[in-house]
Coordinates of C-alpha atoms and ligand atoms in Angstrom, one line a residue:
X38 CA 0.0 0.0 0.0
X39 CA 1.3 3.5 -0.6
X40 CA 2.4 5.3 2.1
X41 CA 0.1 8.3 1.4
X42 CA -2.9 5.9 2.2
X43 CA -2.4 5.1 5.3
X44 CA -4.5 5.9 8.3
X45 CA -4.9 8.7 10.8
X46 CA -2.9 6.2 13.8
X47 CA -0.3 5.1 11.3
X48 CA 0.6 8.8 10.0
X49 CA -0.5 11.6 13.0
X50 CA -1.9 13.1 9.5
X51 CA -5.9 13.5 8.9
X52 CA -6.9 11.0 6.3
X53 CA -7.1 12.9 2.8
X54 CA -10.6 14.4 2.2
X55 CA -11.7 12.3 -0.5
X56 CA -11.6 8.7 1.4
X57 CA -12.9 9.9 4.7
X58 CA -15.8 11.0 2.2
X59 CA -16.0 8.0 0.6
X60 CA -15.9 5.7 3.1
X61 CA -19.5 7.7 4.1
X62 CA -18.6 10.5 6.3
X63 CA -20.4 13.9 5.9
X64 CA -17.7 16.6 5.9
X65 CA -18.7 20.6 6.9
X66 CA -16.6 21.0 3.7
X67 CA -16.8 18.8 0.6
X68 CA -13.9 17.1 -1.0
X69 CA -13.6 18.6 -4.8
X70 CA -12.4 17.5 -7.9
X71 CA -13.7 17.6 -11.1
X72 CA -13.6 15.1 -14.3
X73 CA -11.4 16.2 -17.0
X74 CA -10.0 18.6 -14.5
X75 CA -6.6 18.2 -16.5
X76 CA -7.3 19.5 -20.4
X77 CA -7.1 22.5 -23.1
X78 CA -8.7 24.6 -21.3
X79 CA -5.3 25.5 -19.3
X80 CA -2.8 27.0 -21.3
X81 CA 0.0 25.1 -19.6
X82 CA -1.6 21.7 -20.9
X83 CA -1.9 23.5 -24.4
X84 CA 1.8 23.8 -24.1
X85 CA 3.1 20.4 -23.1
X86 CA 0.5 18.9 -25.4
X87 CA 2.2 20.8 -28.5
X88 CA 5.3 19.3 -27.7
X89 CA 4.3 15.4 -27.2
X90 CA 3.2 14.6 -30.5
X91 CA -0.1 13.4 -30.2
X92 CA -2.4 12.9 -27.5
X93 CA -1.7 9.2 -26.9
X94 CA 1.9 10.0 -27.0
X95 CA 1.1 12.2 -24.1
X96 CA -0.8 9.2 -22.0
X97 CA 2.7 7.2 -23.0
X98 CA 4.9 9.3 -21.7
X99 CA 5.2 9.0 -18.2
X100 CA 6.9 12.2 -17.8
X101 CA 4.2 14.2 -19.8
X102 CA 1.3 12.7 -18.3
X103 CA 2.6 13.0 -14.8
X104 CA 3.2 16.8 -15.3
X105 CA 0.0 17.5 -16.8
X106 CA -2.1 15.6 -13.9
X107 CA -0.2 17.9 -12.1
X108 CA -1.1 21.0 -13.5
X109 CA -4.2 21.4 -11.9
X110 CA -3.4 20.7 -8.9
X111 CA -0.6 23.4 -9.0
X112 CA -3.1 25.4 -10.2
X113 CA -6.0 24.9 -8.1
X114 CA -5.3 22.4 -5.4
X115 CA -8.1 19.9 -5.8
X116 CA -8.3 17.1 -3.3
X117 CA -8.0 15.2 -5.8
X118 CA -5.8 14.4 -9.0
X119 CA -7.4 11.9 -11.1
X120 CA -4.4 9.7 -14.0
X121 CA -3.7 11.6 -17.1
X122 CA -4.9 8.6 -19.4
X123 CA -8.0 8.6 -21.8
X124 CA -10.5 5.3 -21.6
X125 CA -9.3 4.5 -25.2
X126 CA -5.7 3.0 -24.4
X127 CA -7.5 -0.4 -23.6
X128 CA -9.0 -1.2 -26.8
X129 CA -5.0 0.2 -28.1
X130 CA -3.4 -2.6 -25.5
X131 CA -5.9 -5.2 -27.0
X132 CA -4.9 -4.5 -30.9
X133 CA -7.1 -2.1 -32.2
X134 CA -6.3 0.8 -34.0
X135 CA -6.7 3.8 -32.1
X136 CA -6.0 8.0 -32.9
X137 CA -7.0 11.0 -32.3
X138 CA -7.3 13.6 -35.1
X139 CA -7.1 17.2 -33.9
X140 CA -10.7 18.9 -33.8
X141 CA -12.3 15.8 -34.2
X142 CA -12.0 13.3 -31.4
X143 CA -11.4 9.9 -31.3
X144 CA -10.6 7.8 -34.4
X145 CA -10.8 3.7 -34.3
X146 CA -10.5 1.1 -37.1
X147 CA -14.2 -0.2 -36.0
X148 CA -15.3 -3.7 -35.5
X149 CA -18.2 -4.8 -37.9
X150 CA -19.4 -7.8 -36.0
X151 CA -18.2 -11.2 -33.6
X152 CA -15.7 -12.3 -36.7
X153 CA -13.5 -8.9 -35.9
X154 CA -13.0 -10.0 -32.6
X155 CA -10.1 -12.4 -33.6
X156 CA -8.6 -8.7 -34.2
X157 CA -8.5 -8.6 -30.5
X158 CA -6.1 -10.0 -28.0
X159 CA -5.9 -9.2 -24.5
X160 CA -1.9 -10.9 -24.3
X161 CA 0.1 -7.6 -24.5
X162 CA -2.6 -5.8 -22.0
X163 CA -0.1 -4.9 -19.6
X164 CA 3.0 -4.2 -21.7
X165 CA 1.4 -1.9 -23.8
X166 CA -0.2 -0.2 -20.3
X167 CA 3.0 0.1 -18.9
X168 CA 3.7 3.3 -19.2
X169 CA 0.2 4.1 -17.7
X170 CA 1.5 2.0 -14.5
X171 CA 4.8 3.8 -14.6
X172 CA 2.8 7.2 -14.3
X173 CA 0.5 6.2 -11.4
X174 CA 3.6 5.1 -9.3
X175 CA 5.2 9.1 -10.1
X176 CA 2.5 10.4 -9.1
X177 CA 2.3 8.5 -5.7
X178 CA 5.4 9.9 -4.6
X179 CA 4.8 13.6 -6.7
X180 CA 1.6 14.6 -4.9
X181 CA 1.2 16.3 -2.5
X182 CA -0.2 14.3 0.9
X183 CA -3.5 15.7 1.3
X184 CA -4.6 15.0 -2.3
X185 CA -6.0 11.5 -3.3
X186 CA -5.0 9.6 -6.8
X187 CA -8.0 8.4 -8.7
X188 CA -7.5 5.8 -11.3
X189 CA -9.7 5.2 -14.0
X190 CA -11.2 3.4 -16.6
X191 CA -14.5 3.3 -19.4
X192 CA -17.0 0.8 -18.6
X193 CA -17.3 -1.8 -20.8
X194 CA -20.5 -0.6 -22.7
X195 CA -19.1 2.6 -23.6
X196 CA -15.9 1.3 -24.6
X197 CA -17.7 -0.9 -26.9
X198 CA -19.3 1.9 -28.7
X199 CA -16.0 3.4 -29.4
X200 CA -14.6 0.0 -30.6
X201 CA -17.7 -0.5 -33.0
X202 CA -18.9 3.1 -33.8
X203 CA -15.1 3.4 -34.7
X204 CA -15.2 7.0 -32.9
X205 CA -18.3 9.3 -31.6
X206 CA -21.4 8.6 -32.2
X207 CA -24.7 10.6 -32.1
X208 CA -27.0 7.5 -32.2
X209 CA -24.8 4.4 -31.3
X210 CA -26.7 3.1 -34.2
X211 CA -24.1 0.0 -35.1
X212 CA -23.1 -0.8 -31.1
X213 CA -26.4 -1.3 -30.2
X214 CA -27.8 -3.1 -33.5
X215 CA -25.1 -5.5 -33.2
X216 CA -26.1 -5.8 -29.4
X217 CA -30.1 -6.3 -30.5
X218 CA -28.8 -8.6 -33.4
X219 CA -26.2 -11.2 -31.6
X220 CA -26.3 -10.7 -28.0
X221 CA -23.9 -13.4 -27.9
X222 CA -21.0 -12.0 -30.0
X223 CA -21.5 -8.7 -28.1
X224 CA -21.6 -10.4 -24.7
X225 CA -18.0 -11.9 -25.6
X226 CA -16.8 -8.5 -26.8
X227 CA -18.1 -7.2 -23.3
X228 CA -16.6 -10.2 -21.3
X229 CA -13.3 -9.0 -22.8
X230 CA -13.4 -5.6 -21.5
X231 CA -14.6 -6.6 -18.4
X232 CA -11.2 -8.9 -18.4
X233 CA -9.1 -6.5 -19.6
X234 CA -10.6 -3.5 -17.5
X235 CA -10.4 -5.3 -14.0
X236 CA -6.9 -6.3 -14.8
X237 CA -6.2 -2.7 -15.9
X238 CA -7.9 -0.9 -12.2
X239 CA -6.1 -3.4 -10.3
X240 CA -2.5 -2.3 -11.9
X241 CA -3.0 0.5 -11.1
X242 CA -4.3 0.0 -7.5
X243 CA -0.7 -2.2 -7.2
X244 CA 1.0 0.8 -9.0
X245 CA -0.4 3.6 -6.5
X246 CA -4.1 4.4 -7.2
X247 CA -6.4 5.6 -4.1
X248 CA -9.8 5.6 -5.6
X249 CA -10.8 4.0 -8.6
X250 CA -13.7 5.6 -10.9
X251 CA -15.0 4.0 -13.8
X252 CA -16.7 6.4 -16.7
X253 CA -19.7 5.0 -18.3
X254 CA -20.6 8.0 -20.3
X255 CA -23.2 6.4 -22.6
X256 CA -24.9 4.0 -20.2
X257 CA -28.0 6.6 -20.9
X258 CA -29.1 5.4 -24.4
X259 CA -30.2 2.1 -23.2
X260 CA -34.1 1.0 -22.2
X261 CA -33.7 -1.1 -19.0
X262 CA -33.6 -4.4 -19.6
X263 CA -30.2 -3.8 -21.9
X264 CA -28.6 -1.0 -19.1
X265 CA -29.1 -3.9 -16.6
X266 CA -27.5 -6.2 -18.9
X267 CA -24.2 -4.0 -20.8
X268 CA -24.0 -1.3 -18.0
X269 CA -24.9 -2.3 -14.6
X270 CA -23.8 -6.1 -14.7
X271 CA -20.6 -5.2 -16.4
X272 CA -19.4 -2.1 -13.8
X273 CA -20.8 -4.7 -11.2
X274 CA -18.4 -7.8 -12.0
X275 CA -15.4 -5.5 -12.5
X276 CA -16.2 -3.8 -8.6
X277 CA -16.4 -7.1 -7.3
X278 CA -12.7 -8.4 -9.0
X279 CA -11.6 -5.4 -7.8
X280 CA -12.5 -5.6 -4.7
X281 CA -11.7 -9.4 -4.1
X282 CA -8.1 -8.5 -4.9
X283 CA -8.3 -5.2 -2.8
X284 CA -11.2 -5.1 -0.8
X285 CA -10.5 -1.1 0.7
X286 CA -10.2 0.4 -2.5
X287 CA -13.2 2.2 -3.3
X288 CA -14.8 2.6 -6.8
X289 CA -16.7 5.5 -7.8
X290 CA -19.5 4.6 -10.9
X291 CA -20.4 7.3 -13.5
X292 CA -23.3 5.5 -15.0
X293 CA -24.2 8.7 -17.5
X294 CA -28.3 9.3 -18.0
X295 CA -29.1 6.5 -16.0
X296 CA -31.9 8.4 -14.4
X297 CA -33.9 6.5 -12.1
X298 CA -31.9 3.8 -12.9
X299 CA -29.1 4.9 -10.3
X300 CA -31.1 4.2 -7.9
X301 CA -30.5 0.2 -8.9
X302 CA -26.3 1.1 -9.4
X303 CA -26.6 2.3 -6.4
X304 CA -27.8 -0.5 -4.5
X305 CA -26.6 -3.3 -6.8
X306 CA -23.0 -2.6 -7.9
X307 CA -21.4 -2.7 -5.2
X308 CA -19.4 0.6 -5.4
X309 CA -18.9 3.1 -2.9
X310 CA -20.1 6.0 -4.9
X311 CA -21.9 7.3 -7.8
X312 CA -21.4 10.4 -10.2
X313 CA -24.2 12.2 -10.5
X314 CA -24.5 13.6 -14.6
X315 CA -26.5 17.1 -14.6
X316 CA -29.9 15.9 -15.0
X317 CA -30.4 13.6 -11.5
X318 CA -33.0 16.1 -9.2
X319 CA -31.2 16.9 -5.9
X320 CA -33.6 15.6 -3.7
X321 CA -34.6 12.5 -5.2
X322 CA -30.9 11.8 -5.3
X323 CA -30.1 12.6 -1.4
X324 CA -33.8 10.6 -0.4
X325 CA -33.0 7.7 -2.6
X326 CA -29.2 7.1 -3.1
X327 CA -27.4 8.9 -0.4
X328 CA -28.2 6.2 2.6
X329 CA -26.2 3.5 0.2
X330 CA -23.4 5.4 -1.1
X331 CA -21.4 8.3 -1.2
X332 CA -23.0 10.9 -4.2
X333 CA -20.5 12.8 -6.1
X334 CA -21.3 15.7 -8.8
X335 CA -23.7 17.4 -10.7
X336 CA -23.0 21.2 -11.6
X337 CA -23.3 21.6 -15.6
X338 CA -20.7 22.2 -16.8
X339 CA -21.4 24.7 -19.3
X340 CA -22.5 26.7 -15.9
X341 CA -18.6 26.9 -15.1
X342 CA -18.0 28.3 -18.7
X343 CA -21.0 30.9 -17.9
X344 CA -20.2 31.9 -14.8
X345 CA -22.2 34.8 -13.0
X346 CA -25.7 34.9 -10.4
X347 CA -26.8 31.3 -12.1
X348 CA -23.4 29.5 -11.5
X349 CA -22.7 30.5 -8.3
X350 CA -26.4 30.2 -7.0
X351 CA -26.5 26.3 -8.3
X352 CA -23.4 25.4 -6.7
X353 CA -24.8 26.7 -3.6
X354 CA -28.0 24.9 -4.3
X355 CA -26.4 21.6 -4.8
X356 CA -24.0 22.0 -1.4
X357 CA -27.8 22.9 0.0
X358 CA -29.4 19.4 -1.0
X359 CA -26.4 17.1 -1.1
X360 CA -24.4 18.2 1.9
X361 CA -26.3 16.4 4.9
X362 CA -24.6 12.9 3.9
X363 CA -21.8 11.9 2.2
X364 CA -20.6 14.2 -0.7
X365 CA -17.6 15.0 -3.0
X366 CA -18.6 18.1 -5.0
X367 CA -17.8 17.6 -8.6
X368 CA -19.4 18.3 -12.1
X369 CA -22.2 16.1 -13.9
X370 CA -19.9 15.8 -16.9
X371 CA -16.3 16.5 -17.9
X372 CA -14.7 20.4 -17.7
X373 CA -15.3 21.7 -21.5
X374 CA -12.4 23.7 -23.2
X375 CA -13.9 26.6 -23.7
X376 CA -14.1 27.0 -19.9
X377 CA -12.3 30.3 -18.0
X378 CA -9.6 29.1 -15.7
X379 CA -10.7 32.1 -13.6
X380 CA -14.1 30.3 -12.7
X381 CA -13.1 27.0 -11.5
X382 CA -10.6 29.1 -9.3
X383 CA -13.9 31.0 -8.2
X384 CA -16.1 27.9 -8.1
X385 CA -13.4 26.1 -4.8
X386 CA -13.8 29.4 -3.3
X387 CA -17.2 29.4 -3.3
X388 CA -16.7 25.5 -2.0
X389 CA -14.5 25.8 0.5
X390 CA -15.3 29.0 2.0
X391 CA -18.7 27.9 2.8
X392 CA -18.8 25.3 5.9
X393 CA -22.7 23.7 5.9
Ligands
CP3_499 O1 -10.1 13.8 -16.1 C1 -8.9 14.0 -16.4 O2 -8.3 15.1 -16.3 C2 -8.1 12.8 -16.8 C3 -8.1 12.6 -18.2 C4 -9.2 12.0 -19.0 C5 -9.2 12.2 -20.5 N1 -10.2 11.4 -21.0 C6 -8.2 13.0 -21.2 C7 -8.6 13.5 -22.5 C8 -10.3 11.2 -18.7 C9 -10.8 10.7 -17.4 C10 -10.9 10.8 -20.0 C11 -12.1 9.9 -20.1 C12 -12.8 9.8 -21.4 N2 -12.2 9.7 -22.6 C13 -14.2 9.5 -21.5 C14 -15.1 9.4 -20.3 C15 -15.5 10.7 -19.7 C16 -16.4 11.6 -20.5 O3 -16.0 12.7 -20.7 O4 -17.4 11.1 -20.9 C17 -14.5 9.4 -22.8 C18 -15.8 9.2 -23.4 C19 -13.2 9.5 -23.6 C20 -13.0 9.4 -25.0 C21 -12.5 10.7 -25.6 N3 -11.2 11.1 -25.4 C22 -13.1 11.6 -26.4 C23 -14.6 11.5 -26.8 C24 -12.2 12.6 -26.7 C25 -12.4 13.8 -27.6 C26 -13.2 14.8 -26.9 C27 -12.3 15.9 -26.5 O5 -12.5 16.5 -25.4 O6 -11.4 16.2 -27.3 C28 -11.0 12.3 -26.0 C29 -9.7 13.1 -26.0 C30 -9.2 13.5 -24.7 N4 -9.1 12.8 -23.6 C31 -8.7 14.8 -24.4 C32 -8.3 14.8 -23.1 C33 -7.6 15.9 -22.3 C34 -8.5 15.9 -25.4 C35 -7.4 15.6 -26.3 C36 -6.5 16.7 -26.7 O7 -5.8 17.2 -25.9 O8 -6.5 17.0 -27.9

């Protein structure tokens, strides 16, 4: 175990923020950190990222990707600093083609159906991650001792719909006719990534991670039978190897648009916490979810590239409705480019100089 997770007897330190919060404690002041927290929208990132030669250069590079997880925390002192890495290096490390071409997101040589799987090959996993592992265990001994490491990973279903889509998508028309139209191919596509994920998060556990959070951003576009089936049993089976190999660690699920749904993540997955995405009512989340796990979330945030009366009165609103249990205040969705430096600096202020 890393020496900066050790306890309150073992150190004379208080325990970091973030795990005192989610291991269920309410805190006067909420832990903060916020997804995508490291990005373009800091110049200094702008800068090392024209230097590395493309972005997955960037998450290979230990160096690089140590210094720009770092950045923000210079910057801003989160309680948290959460692996410079993208979800997209595990379908890399299992043989697919993966790029990124500037302006226009995520490139993959897509999978047509279960014959493309042969493409696949989960044998190199953790060569091709080591660099990723080798950046965890900087950052370990780089960060300061009040801030946690989060590691991370997609959830299998979103993953997918990068592999298949072969980048964004607006409908996940392919994924999810593939998923409709041969269950069983797509079931061994998502037994992969469940593999090759819970192999991943408990690397980087071994390597130095605190927290683990796993990102399923498109969860949302499912009716409930199939959410229960490519979101929710997935994120639940990789918790649960997780956990068997390090039962402490705890997991943090972003199951995007799962409206009411999260009420069944909640109880179900067996993680410590769920990320709320902008949608989720306040007090439906604190009356139904907050008893079972720790909430984190759910400004928009296109509010933080607003600023003004509207942002700063909705992040008072949410510390309002979510602070009476366990809470780590964060966004519903990742930090967007376009978004003023200036305002995130306001937004902690607003956060921590606010005791509920
Ligand atoms: O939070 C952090 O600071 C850690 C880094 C992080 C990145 N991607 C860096 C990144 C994390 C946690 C991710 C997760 C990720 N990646 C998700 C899940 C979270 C979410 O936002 O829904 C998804 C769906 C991806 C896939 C992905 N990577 C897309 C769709 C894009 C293009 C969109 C964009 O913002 O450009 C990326 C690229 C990417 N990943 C960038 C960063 C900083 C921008 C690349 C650049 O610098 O050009």
């Amino acid at each position: 175990m890393s020496q900066s997770s050790r306890t309150d007897a073992e150190s004379a330190k208080p325990r970091k923020l973030l795990l005192r919060a989610l291991a269920g404690e309410r805190l006067p002041v909420p832990p903060i950190w916020l997804m995508r927290q490291a990005g373009r929208y800091l110049p200094e990132y702008r800068e090392t990222r024209k230097d590395a030669g493309g972005f997955l250069n960037l998450c290979f590079t230990p160096e690089l990707a140590t210094e720009v997880t770092l950045q923000p925390i210079r910057r801003f002192g989160f309680d948290a600093a959460i692996l410079f890495s993208d979800i997209l290096v595990v379908p890399h490390a299992l043989g697919q083609k993966v790029w990124f071409q500037e302006g226009e997101g995520p490139k993959l040589e897509a999978l047509a159906d279960s014959r493309d799987l042969t493409r696949l090959s989960p044998t190199a996993l953790h060569d091709k991650l080591e660099p990723v592992y080798e950046t965890v265990d900087r950052l370990s001994s780089a960060l300061p001792d009040e801030t946690t490491l989060i590691g991370f990973a997609g959830a299998p279903w979103t993953v997918a719909s990068y592999m298949i889509e072969g980048g964004s998508s607006k409908d996940f028309q392919k994924a999810k006719t593939w998923a409709y139209g041969d269950p069983e191919g797509f079931q061994t596509l998502i037994d992969l990534l469940v593999d090759a994920t819970s192999r991943y998060l408990i690397r980087q556990v071994q390597a130095g991670a605190e927290v683990l959070q796993i990102f399923d951003s498109w969860s949302g576009v499912w009716p409930e039978p199939q959410f229960r089936r490519w979101c929710l049993a997935p994120m639940a089976e990789i918790v649960r190897r997780v956990k068997s190999e390090h039962p402490k660690v705890p997991v943090i699920l972003f199951p995007r648009g799962a409206g009411l749904l999260y009420a069944d993540v909640a109880a179900e997955a067996g993680a410590d916490a769920v990320s709320l995405d902008t949608t989720v009512p306040l007090a439906w989340a604190a009356d139904h979810l907050q008893s079972q796990v720790t909430l984190q979330g759910n400004l928009d945030p296109i509010l933080l590239v607003a600023g003004g009366e509207t942002f700063e009165s909705s992040v008072e609103s949410i510390l309002d409705r979510l602070s009476g249990g366990p809470f780590v205040f964060n966004l519903g969705h990742g930090i967007v480019p376009q978004t003023p430096p200036e305002h995130v600096a306001k937004l902690l202020d607003i956060v921590r100089s606010r005791p509920s």
